[in-house]
CSV table of C-alpha atoms and ligand atoms in Angstrom, one decimal:
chain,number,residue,atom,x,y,z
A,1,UNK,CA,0.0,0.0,0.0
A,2,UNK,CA,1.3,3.6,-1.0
A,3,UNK,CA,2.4,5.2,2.3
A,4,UNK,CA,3.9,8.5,3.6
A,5,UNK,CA,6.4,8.7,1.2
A,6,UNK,CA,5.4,7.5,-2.0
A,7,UNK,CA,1.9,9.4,-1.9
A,8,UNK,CA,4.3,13.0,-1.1
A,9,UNK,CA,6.5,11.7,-3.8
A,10,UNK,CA,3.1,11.6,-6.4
A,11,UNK,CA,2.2,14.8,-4.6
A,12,UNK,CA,5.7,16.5,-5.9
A,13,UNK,CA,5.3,15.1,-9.3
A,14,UNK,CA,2.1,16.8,-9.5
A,15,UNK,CA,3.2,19.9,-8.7
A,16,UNK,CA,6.0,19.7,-10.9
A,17,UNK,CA,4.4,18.3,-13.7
A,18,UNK,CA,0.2,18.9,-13.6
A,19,UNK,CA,0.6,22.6,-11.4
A,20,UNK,CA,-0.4,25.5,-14.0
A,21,UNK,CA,-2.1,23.0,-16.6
A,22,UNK,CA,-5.9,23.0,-17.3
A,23,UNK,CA,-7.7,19.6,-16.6
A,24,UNK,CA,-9.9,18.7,-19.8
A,25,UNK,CA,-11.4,16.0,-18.8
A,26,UNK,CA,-12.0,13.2,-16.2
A,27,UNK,CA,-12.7,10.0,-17.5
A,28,UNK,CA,-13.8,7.2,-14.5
A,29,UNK,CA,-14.0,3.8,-15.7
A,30,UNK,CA,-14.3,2.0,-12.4
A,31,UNK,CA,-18.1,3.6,-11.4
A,32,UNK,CA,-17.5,1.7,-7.9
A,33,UNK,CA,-14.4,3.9,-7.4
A,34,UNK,CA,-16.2,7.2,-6.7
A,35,UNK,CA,-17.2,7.7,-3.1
A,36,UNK,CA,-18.6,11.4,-4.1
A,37,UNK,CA,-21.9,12.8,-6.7
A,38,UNK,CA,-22.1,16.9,-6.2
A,39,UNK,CA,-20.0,18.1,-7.3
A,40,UNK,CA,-19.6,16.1,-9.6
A,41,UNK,CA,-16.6,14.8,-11.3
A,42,UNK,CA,-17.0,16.8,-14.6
A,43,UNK,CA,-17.1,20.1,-12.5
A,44,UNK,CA,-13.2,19.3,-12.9
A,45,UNK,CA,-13.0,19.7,-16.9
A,46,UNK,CA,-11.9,23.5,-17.9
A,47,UNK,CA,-10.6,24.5,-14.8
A,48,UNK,CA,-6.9,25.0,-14.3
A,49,UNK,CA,-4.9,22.8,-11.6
A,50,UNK,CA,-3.5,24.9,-9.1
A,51,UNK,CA,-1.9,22.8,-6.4
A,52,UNK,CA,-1.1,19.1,-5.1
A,53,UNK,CA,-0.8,17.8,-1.7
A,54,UNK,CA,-0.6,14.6,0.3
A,55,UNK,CA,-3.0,14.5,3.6
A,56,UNK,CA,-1.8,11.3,5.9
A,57,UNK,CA,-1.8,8.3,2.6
A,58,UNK,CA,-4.3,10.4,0.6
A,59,UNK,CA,-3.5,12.1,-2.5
A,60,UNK,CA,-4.8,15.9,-3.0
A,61,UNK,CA,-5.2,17.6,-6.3
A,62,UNK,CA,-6.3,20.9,-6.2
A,63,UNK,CA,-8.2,22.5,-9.3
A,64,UNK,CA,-9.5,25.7,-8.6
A,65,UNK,CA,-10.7,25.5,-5.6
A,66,UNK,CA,-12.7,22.2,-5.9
A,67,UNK,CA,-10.8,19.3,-4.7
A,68,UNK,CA,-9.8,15.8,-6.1
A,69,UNK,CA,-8.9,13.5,-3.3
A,70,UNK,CA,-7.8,10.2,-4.0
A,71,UNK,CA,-7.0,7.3,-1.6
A,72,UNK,CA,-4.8,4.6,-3.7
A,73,UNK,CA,-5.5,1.7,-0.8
A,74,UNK,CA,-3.6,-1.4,-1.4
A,75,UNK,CA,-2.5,-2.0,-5.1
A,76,UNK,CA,-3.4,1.9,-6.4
A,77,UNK,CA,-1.1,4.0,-8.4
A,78,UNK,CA,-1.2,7.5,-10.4
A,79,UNK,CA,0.4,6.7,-13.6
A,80,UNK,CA,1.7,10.0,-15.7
A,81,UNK,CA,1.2,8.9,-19.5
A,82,UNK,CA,1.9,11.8,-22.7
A,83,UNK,CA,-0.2,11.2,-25.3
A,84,UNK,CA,-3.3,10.2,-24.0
A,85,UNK,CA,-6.2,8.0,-26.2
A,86,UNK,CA,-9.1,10.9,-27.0
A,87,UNK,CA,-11.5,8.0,-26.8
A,88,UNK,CA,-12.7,7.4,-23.3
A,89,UNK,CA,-11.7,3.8,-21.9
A,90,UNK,CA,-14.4,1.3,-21.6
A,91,UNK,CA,-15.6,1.4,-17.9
A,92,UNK,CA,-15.4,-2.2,-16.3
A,93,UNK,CA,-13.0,-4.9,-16.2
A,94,UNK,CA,-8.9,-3.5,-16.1
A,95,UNK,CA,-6.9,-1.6,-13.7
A,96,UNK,CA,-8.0,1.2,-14.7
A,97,UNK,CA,-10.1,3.4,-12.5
A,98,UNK,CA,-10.0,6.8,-13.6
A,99,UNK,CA,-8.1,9.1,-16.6
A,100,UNK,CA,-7.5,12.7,-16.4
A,101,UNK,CA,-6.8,14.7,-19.3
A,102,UNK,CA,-4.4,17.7,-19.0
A,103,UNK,CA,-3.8,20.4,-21.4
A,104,UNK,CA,-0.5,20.8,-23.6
A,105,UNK,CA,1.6,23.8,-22.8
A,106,UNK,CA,2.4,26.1,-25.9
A,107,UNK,CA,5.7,24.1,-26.0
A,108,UNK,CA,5.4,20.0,-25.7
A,109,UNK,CA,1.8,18.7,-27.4
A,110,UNK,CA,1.0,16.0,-27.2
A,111,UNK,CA,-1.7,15.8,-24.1
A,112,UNK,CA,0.1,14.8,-20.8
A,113,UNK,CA,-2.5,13.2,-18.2
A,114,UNK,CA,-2.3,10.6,-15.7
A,115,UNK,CA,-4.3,7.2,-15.2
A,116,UNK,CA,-5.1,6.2,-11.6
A,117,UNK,CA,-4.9,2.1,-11.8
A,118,UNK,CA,-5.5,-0.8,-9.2
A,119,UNK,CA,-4.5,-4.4,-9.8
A,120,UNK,CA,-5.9,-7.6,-8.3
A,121,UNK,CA,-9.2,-8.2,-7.5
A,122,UNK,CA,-10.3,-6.5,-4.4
A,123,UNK,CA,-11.0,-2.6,-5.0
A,124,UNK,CA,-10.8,-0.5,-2.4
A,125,UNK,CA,-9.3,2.7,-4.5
A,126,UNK,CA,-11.2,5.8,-3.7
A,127,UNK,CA,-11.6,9.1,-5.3
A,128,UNK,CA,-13.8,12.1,-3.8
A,129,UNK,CA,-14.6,15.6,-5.7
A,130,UNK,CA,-15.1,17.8,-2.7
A,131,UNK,CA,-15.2,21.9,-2.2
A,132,UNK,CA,-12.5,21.1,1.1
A,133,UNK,CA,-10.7,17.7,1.6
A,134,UNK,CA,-11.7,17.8,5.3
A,135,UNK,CA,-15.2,17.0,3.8
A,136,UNK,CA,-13.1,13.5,3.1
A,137,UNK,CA,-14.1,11.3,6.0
A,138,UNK,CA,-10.8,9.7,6.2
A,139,UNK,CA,-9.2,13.0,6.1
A,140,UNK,CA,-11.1,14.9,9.1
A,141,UNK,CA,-10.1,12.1,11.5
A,142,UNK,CA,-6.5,12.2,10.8
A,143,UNK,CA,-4.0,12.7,13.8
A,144,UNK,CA,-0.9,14.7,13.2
A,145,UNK,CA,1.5,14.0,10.2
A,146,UNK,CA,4.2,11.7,10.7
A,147,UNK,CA,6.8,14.2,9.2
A,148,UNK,CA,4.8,17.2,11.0
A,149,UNK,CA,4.6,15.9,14.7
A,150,UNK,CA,7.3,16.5,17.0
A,151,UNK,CA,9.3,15.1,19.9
A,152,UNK,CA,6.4,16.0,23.0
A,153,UNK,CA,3.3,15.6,20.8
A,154,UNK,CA,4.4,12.5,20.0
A,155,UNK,CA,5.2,11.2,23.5
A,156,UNK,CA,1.6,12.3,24.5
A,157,UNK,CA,0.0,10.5,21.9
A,158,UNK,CA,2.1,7.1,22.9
A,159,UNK,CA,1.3,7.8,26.4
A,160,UNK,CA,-2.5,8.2,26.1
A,161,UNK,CA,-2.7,4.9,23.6
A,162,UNK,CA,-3.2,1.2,25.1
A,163,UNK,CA,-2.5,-1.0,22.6
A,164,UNK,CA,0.8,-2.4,21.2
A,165,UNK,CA,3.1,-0.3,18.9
A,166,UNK,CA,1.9,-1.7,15.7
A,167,UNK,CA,-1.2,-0.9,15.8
A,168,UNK,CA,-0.7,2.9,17.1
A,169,UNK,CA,1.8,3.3,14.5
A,170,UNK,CA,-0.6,2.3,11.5
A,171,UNK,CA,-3.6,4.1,13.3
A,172,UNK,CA,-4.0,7.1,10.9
A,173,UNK,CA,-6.4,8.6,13.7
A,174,UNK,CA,-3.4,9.0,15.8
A,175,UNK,CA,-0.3,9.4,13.7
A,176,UNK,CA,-0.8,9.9,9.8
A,177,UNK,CA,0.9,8.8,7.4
A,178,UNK,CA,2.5,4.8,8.2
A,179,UNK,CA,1.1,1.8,7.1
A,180,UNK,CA,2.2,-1.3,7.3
A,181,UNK,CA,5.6,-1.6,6.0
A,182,UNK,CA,7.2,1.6,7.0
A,183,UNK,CA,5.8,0.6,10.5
A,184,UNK,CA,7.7,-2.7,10.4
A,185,UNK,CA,11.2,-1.0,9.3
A,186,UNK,CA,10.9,1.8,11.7
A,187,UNK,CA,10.3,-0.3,14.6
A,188,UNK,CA,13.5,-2.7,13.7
A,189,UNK,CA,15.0,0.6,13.2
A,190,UNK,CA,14.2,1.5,16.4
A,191,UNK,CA,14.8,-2.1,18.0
A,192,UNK,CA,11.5,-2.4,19.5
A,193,UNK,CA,9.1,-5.5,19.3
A,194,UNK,CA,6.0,-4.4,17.5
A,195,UNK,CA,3.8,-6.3,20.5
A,196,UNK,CA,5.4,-3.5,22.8
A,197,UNK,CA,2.6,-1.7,24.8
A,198,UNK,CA,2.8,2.5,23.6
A,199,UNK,CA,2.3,3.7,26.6
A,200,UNK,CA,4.9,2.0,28.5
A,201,UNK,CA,7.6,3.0,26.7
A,202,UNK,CA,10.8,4.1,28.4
A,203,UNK,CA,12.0,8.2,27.6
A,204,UNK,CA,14.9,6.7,25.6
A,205,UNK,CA,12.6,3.9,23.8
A,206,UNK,CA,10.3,7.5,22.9
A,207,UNK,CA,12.8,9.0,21.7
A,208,UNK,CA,14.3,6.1,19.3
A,209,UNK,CA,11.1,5.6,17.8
A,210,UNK,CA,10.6,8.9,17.3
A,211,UNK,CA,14.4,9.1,15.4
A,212,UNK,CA,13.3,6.2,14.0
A,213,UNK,CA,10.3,7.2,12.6
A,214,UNK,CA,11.9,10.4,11.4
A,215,UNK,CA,14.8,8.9,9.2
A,216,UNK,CA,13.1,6.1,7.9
A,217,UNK,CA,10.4,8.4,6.3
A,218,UNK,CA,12.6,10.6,5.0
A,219,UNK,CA,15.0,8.0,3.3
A,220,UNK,CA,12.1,6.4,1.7
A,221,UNK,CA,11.1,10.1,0.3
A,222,UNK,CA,14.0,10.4,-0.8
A,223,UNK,CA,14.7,6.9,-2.9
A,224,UNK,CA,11.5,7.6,-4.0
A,225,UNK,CA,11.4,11.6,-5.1
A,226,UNK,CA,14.8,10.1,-7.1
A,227,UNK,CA,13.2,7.6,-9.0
A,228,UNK,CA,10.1,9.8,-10.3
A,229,UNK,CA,7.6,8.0,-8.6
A,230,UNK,CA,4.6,8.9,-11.0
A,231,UNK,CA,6.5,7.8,-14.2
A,232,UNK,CA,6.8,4.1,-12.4
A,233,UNK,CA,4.3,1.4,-13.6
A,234,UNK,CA,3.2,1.2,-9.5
A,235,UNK,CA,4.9,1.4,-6.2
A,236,UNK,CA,8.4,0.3,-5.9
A,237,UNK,CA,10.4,0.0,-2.7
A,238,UNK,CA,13.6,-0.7,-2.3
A,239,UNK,CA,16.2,-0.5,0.8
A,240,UNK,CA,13.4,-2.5,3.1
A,241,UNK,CA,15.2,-4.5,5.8
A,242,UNK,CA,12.5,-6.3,7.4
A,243,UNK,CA,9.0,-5.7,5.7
A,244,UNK,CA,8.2,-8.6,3.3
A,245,UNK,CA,11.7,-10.5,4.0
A,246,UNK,CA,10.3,-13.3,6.0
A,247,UNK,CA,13.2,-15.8,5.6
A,248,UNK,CA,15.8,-13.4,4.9
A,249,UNK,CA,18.9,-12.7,7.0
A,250,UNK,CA,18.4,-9.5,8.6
A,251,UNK,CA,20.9,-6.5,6.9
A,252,UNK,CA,22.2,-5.4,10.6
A,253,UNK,CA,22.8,-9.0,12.8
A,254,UNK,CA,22.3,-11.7,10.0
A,255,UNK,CA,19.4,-13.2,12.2
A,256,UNK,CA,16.2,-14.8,9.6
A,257,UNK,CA,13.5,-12.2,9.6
A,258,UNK,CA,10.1,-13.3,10.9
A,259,UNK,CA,6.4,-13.0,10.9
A,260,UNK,CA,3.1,-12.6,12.5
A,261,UNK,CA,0.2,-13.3,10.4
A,262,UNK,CA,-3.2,-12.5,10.8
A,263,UNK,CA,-5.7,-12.5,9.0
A,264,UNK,CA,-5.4,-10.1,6.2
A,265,UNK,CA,-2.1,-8.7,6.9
A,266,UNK,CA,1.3,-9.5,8.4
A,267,UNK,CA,4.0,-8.0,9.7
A,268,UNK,CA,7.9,-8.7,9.4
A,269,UNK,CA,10.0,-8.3,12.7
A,270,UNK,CA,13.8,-9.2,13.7
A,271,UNK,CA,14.2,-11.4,16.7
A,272,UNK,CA,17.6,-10.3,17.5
A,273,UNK,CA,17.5,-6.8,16.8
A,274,UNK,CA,14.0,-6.3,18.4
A,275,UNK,CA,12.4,-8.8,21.2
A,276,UNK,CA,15.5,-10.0,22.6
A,277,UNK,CA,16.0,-13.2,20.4
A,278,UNK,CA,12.7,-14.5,21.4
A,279,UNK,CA,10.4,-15.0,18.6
A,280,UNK,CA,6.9,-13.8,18.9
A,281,UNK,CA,3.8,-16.1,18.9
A,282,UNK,CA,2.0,-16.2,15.6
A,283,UNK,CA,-1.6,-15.6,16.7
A,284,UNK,CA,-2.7,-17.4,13.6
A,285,UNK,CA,-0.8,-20.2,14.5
A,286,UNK,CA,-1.8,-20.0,18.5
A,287,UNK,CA,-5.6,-20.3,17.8
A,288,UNK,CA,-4.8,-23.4,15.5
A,289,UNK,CA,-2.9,-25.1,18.6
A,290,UNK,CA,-5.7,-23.8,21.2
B,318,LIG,ZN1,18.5,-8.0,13.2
């Protein structure tokens, strides 16, 4: 799933590339992927885009004042193409869920646009055309950005959270911005067990995750600003040390990489770097033996 930074690398492509452009047209072909009616989405066409932002994992496009929001969920991408097909696409089957049309400046016809795709089977990609993004549901619940929040305000939010790291990382109503894999690096980063309870965390265990959280974020911003994320065929990661290398050595102590499944996710953890050697009990696994 797109996180922190590969929706603000999307964000920065936008602005680079989309920023000062007239939208044409919006073309949806998967009807299930609009969560929104009035305005609706062809309020967009003729109106010039003016700005691109990234609030927690959703995408922001602003176009004069009326907003398109987009949430990529697991397997979603925005996909810069030149040279669009005029015709629309046939709505239905295919990863594509919606087309938007940009003018050509004076200097470099033909059409630029992007295409916002999702593989596999289960859609969960959604796309809002709103007057504010708070009006976005997901949006007016989240808790302070990951890259925003500092040192204190994020020791209070630990320490008012029951519930084990994981989840408070990945809980966009508390922190936005980490999902799932940039949780499981920074808390190997951070050499803490992901079943650790938040709020009883030691100062120095605060202040590691915090560091933590900090440097991986912005390494991954990096590697991705430098590969151009939008011009990518969908997201690519690279420089992970624990997140989806169950069976792997792990890069700082050589120990195998583990995992805790559950029932639609996992997560990836280092015994020796993180819980003391012990390896953690697979819930999956427990209720089997129960
Ligand atoms: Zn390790």
């Amino acid at each position: 799933m797109p996180e922190l930074p590969e929706v603000e690398a999307l964000a920065a492509f936008l602005r680079e590339n989309a920023v000062g452009r007239v939208l044409t047209r919006a073309d949806l072909a998967a009807v299930q992927a609009i969560k929104t009616f009035d305005p609706p989405l062809s309020a967009l066409g003729g109106l010039e885009v003016t700005g691109a932002a990234r609030h927690g994992k959703f995408l922001d496009l602003d176009v004069s004042g009326l907003h398109l929001v987009v949430h990529l969920a697991r397997a979603g991408w925005l996909h810069w193409r030149t040279g669009l097909p005029p015709a629309p696409p046939k709505p239905g089957k295919g990863p594509l869920a919606l087309r938007v049309h940009l003018a050509p400046l004076d200097s470099d016809p033909p059409a630029p646009g992007f295409d916002l795709t999702e593989q596999g089977t289960r859609k969960g990609l959604a796309i809002y055309v709103v007057r504010s993004p708070a009006e976005v549901p997901g949006i007016g619940r989240l808790g302070p950005d990951a890259m925003a929040v500092d040192r204190e305000q994020f020791a209070a939010l630990l320490a008012g959270r029951s519930g084990q790291l994981k989840g408070a990382l990945t809980d966009q109503t508390l922190i936005a911005g980490v999902g799932n894999a940039y949780s499981d690096e920074i808390l190997h980063a951070a050499r803490l067990s992901p079943f650790k309870m938040a709020d009883k965390l030691t100062d120095d265990e605060v202040i590691r995750l915090y560091d933590a959280m900090r440097a991986e974020l912005t390494d991954a911003l990096d590697r991705q600003l430098g590969q151009q994320a939008a011009t990518m065929k969908g997201e690519k990661r690279s420089g992970l040390q624990v997140h989806a290398r169950t069976g792997l050595p792990c890069p700082v102590c050589g120990d195998t990489v583990r995992e805790v499944s559950f029932a639609d996710t996992s997560l990836q953890y280092c015994p020796t770097c993180q819980t003391g050697g012990k390896p953690l009990a697979d819930r999956r696994m427990s209720k089997l033996l129960r």
